[in-house]
mmCIF file of C-alpha atoms in Angstrom:
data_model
loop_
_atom_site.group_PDB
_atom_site.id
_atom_site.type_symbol
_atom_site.label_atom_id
_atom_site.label_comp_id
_atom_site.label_asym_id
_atom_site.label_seq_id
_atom_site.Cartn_x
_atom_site.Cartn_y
_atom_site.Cartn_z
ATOM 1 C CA UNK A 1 -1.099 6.216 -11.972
ATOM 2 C CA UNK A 2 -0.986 3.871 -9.270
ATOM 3 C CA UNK A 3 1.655 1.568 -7.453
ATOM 4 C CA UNK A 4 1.547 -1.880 -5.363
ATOM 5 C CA UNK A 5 5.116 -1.775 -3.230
ATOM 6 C CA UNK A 6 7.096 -5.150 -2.442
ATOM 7 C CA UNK A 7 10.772 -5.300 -0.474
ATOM 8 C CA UNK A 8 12.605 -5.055 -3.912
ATOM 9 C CA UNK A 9 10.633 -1.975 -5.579
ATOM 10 C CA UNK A 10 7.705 -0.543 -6.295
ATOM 11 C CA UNK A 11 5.584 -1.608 -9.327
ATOM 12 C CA UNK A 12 3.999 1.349 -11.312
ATOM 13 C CA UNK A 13 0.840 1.316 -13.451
ATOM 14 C CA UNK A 14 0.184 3.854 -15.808
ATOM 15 C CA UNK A 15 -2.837 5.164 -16.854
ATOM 16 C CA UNK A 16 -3.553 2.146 -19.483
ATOM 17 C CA UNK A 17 -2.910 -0.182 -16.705
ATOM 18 C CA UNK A 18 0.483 -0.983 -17.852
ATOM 19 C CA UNK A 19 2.939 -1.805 -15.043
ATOM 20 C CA UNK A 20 6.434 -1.115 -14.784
ATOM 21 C CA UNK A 21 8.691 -2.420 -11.598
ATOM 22 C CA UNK A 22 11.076 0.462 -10.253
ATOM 23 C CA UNK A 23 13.814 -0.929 -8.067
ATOM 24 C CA UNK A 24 13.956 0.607 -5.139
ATOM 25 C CA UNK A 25 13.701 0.000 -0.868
ATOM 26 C CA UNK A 26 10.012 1.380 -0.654
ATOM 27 C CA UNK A 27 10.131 3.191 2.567
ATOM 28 C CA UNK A 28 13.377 4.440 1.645
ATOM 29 C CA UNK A 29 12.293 6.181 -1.280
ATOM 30 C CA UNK A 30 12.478 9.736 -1.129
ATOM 31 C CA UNK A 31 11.240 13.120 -3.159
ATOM 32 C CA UNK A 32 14.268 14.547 -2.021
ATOM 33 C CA UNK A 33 13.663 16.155 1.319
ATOM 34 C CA UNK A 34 11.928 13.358 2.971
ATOM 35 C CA UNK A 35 11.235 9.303 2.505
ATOM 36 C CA UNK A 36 8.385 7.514 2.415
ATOM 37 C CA UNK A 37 9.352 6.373 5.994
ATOM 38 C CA UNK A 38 9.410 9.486 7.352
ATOM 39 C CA UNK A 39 6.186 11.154 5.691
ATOM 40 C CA UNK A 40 4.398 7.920 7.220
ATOM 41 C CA UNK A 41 5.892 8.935 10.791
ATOM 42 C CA UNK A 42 4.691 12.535 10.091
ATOM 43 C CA UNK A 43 1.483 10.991 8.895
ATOM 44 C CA UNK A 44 0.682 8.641 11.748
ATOM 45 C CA UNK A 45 1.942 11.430 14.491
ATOM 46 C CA UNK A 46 -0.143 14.328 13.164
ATOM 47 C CA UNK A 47 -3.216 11.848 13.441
ATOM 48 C CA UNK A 48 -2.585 10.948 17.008
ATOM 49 C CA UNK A 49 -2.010 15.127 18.031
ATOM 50 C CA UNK A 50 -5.488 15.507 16.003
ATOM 51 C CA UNK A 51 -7.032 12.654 17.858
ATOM 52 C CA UNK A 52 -5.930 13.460 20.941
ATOM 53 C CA UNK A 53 -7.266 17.479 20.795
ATOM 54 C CA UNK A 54 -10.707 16.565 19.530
ATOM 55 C CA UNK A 55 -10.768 14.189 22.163
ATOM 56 C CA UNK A 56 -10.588 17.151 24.537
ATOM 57 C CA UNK A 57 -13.692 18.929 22.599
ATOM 58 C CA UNK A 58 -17.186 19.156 24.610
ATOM 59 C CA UNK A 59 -19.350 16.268 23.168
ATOM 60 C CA UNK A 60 -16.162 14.582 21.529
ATOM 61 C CA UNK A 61 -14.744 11.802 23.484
ATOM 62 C CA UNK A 62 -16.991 9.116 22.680
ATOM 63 C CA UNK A 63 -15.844 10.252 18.811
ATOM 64 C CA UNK A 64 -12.607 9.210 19.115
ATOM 65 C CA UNK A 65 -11.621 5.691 19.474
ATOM 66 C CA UNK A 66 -8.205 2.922 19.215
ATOM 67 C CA UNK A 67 -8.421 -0.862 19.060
ATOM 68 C CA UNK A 68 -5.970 -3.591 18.831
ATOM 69 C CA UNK A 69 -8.782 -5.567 16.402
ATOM 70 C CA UNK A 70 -10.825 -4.754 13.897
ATOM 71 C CA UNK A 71 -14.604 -5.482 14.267
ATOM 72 C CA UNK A 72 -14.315 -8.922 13.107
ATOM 73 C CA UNK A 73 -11.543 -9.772 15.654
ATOM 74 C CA UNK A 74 -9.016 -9.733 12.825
ATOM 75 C CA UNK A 75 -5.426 -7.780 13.427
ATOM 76 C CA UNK A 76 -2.205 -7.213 12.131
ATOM 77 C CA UNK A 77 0.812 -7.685 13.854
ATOM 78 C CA UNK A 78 2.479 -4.839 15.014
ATOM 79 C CA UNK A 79 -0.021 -2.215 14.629
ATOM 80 C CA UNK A 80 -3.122 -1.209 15.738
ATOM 81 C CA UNK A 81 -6.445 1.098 14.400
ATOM 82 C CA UNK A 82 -7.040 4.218 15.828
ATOM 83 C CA UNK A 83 -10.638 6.319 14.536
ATOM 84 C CA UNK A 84 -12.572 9.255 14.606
ATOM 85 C CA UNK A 85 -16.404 9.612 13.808
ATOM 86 C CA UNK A 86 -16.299 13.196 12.289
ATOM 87 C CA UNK A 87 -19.659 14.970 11.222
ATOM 88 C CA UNK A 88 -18.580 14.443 7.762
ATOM 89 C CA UNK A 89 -18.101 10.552 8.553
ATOM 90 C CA UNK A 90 -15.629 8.433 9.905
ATOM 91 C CA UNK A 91 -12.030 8.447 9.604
ATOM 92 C CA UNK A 92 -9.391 5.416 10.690
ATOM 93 C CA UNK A 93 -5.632 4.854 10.226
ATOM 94 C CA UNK A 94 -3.541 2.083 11.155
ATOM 95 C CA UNK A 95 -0.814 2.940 13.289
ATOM 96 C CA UNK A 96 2.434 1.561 14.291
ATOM 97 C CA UNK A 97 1.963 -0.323 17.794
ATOM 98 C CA UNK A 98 5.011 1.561 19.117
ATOM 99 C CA UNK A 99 2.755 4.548 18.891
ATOM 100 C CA UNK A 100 -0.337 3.113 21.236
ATOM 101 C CA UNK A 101 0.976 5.099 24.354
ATOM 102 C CA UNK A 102 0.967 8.334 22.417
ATOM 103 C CA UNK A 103 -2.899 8.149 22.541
ATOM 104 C CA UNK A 104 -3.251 8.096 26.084
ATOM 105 C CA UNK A 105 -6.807 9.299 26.947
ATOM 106 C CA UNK A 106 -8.135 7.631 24.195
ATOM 107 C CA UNK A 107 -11.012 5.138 24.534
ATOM 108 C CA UNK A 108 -9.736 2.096 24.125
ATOM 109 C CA UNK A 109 -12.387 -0.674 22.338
ATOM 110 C CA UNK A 110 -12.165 -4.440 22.530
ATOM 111 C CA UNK A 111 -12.649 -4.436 18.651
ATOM 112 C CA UNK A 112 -13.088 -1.582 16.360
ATOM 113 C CA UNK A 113 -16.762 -0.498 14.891
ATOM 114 C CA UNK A 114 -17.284 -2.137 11.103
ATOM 115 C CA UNK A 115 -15.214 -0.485 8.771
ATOM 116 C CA UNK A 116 -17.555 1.568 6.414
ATOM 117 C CA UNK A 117 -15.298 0.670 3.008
ATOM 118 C CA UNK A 118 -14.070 4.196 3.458
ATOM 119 C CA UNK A 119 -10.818 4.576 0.743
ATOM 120 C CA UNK A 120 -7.730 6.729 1.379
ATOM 121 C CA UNK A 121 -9.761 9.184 -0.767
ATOM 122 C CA UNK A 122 -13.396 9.293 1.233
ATOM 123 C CA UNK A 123 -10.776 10.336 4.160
ATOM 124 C CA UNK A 124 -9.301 13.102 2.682
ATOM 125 C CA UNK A 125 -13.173 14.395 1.165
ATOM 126 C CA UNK A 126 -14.729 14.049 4.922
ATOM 127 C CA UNK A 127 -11.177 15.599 6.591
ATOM 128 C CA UNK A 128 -11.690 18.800 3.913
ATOM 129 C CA UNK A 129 -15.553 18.586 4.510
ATOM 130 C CA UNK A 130 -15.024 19.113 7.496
ATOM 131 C CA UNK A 131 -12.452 21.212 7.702
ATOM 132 C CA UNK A 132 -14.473 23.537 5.668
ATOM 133 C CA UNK A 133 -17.934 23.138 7.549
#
């Protein structure tokens, strides 16, 4: 199942592709102990503590990097892209600009390296791979 999200609802396909729209305030939703809002929060400040202690790793520095463009000078407003080039490859998230101070130490790049096409699912493979090298 997957889901494309708008400012009225989120719209749901199921595994034949069929979509359904669920009305709803996106960020708001919740599964009952925490929203969407705050999981990204959780999300985005778990990935700055993680960048910011490998960071501090012999060899590491120049592995961890934050840019206010991507490598084709593109942006978008109000956020920025923070990476890390893991043995298992490289990892990136786009955080929310409010958070750019929290990764003090940081190297900071005039644009970011080219994106590799990495999904949200190559992440999660190269975080366990390397969690489990």
């Amino acid at each position: 199942m997957t889901a494309t999200q708008n400012a009225q609802g989120v719209t749901v396909f199921d595994g034949s592709g069929q979509p359904s729209f669920v009305p709803c305030i996106p960020g708001k939703t919740s599964d009952s102990y925490h929203t969407i809002d705050e999981l990204y929060d959780h999300r985005c400040l778990l990935f700055a503590a993680f960048m910011r202690e490998y960071a501090t790793g012999m060899f590491c520095k120049d592995r961890c990097w934050r840019s206010h463009q991507h490598h084709d000078g593109s942006h978008w407003g109000g956020w920025f892209i923070a990476g890390m080039d893991l043995p298992t490859g490289t990892i990136t998230y786009h955080l929310p600009a409010r958070m750019w101070d929290l990764l003090k130490g940081i190297p900071v790049r005039e644009r970011a390296p080219e994106w590799d096409g990495h999904t949200p699912a190559d992440v999660l493979k190269r975080l366990e791979a390397w969690l489990l090298a």
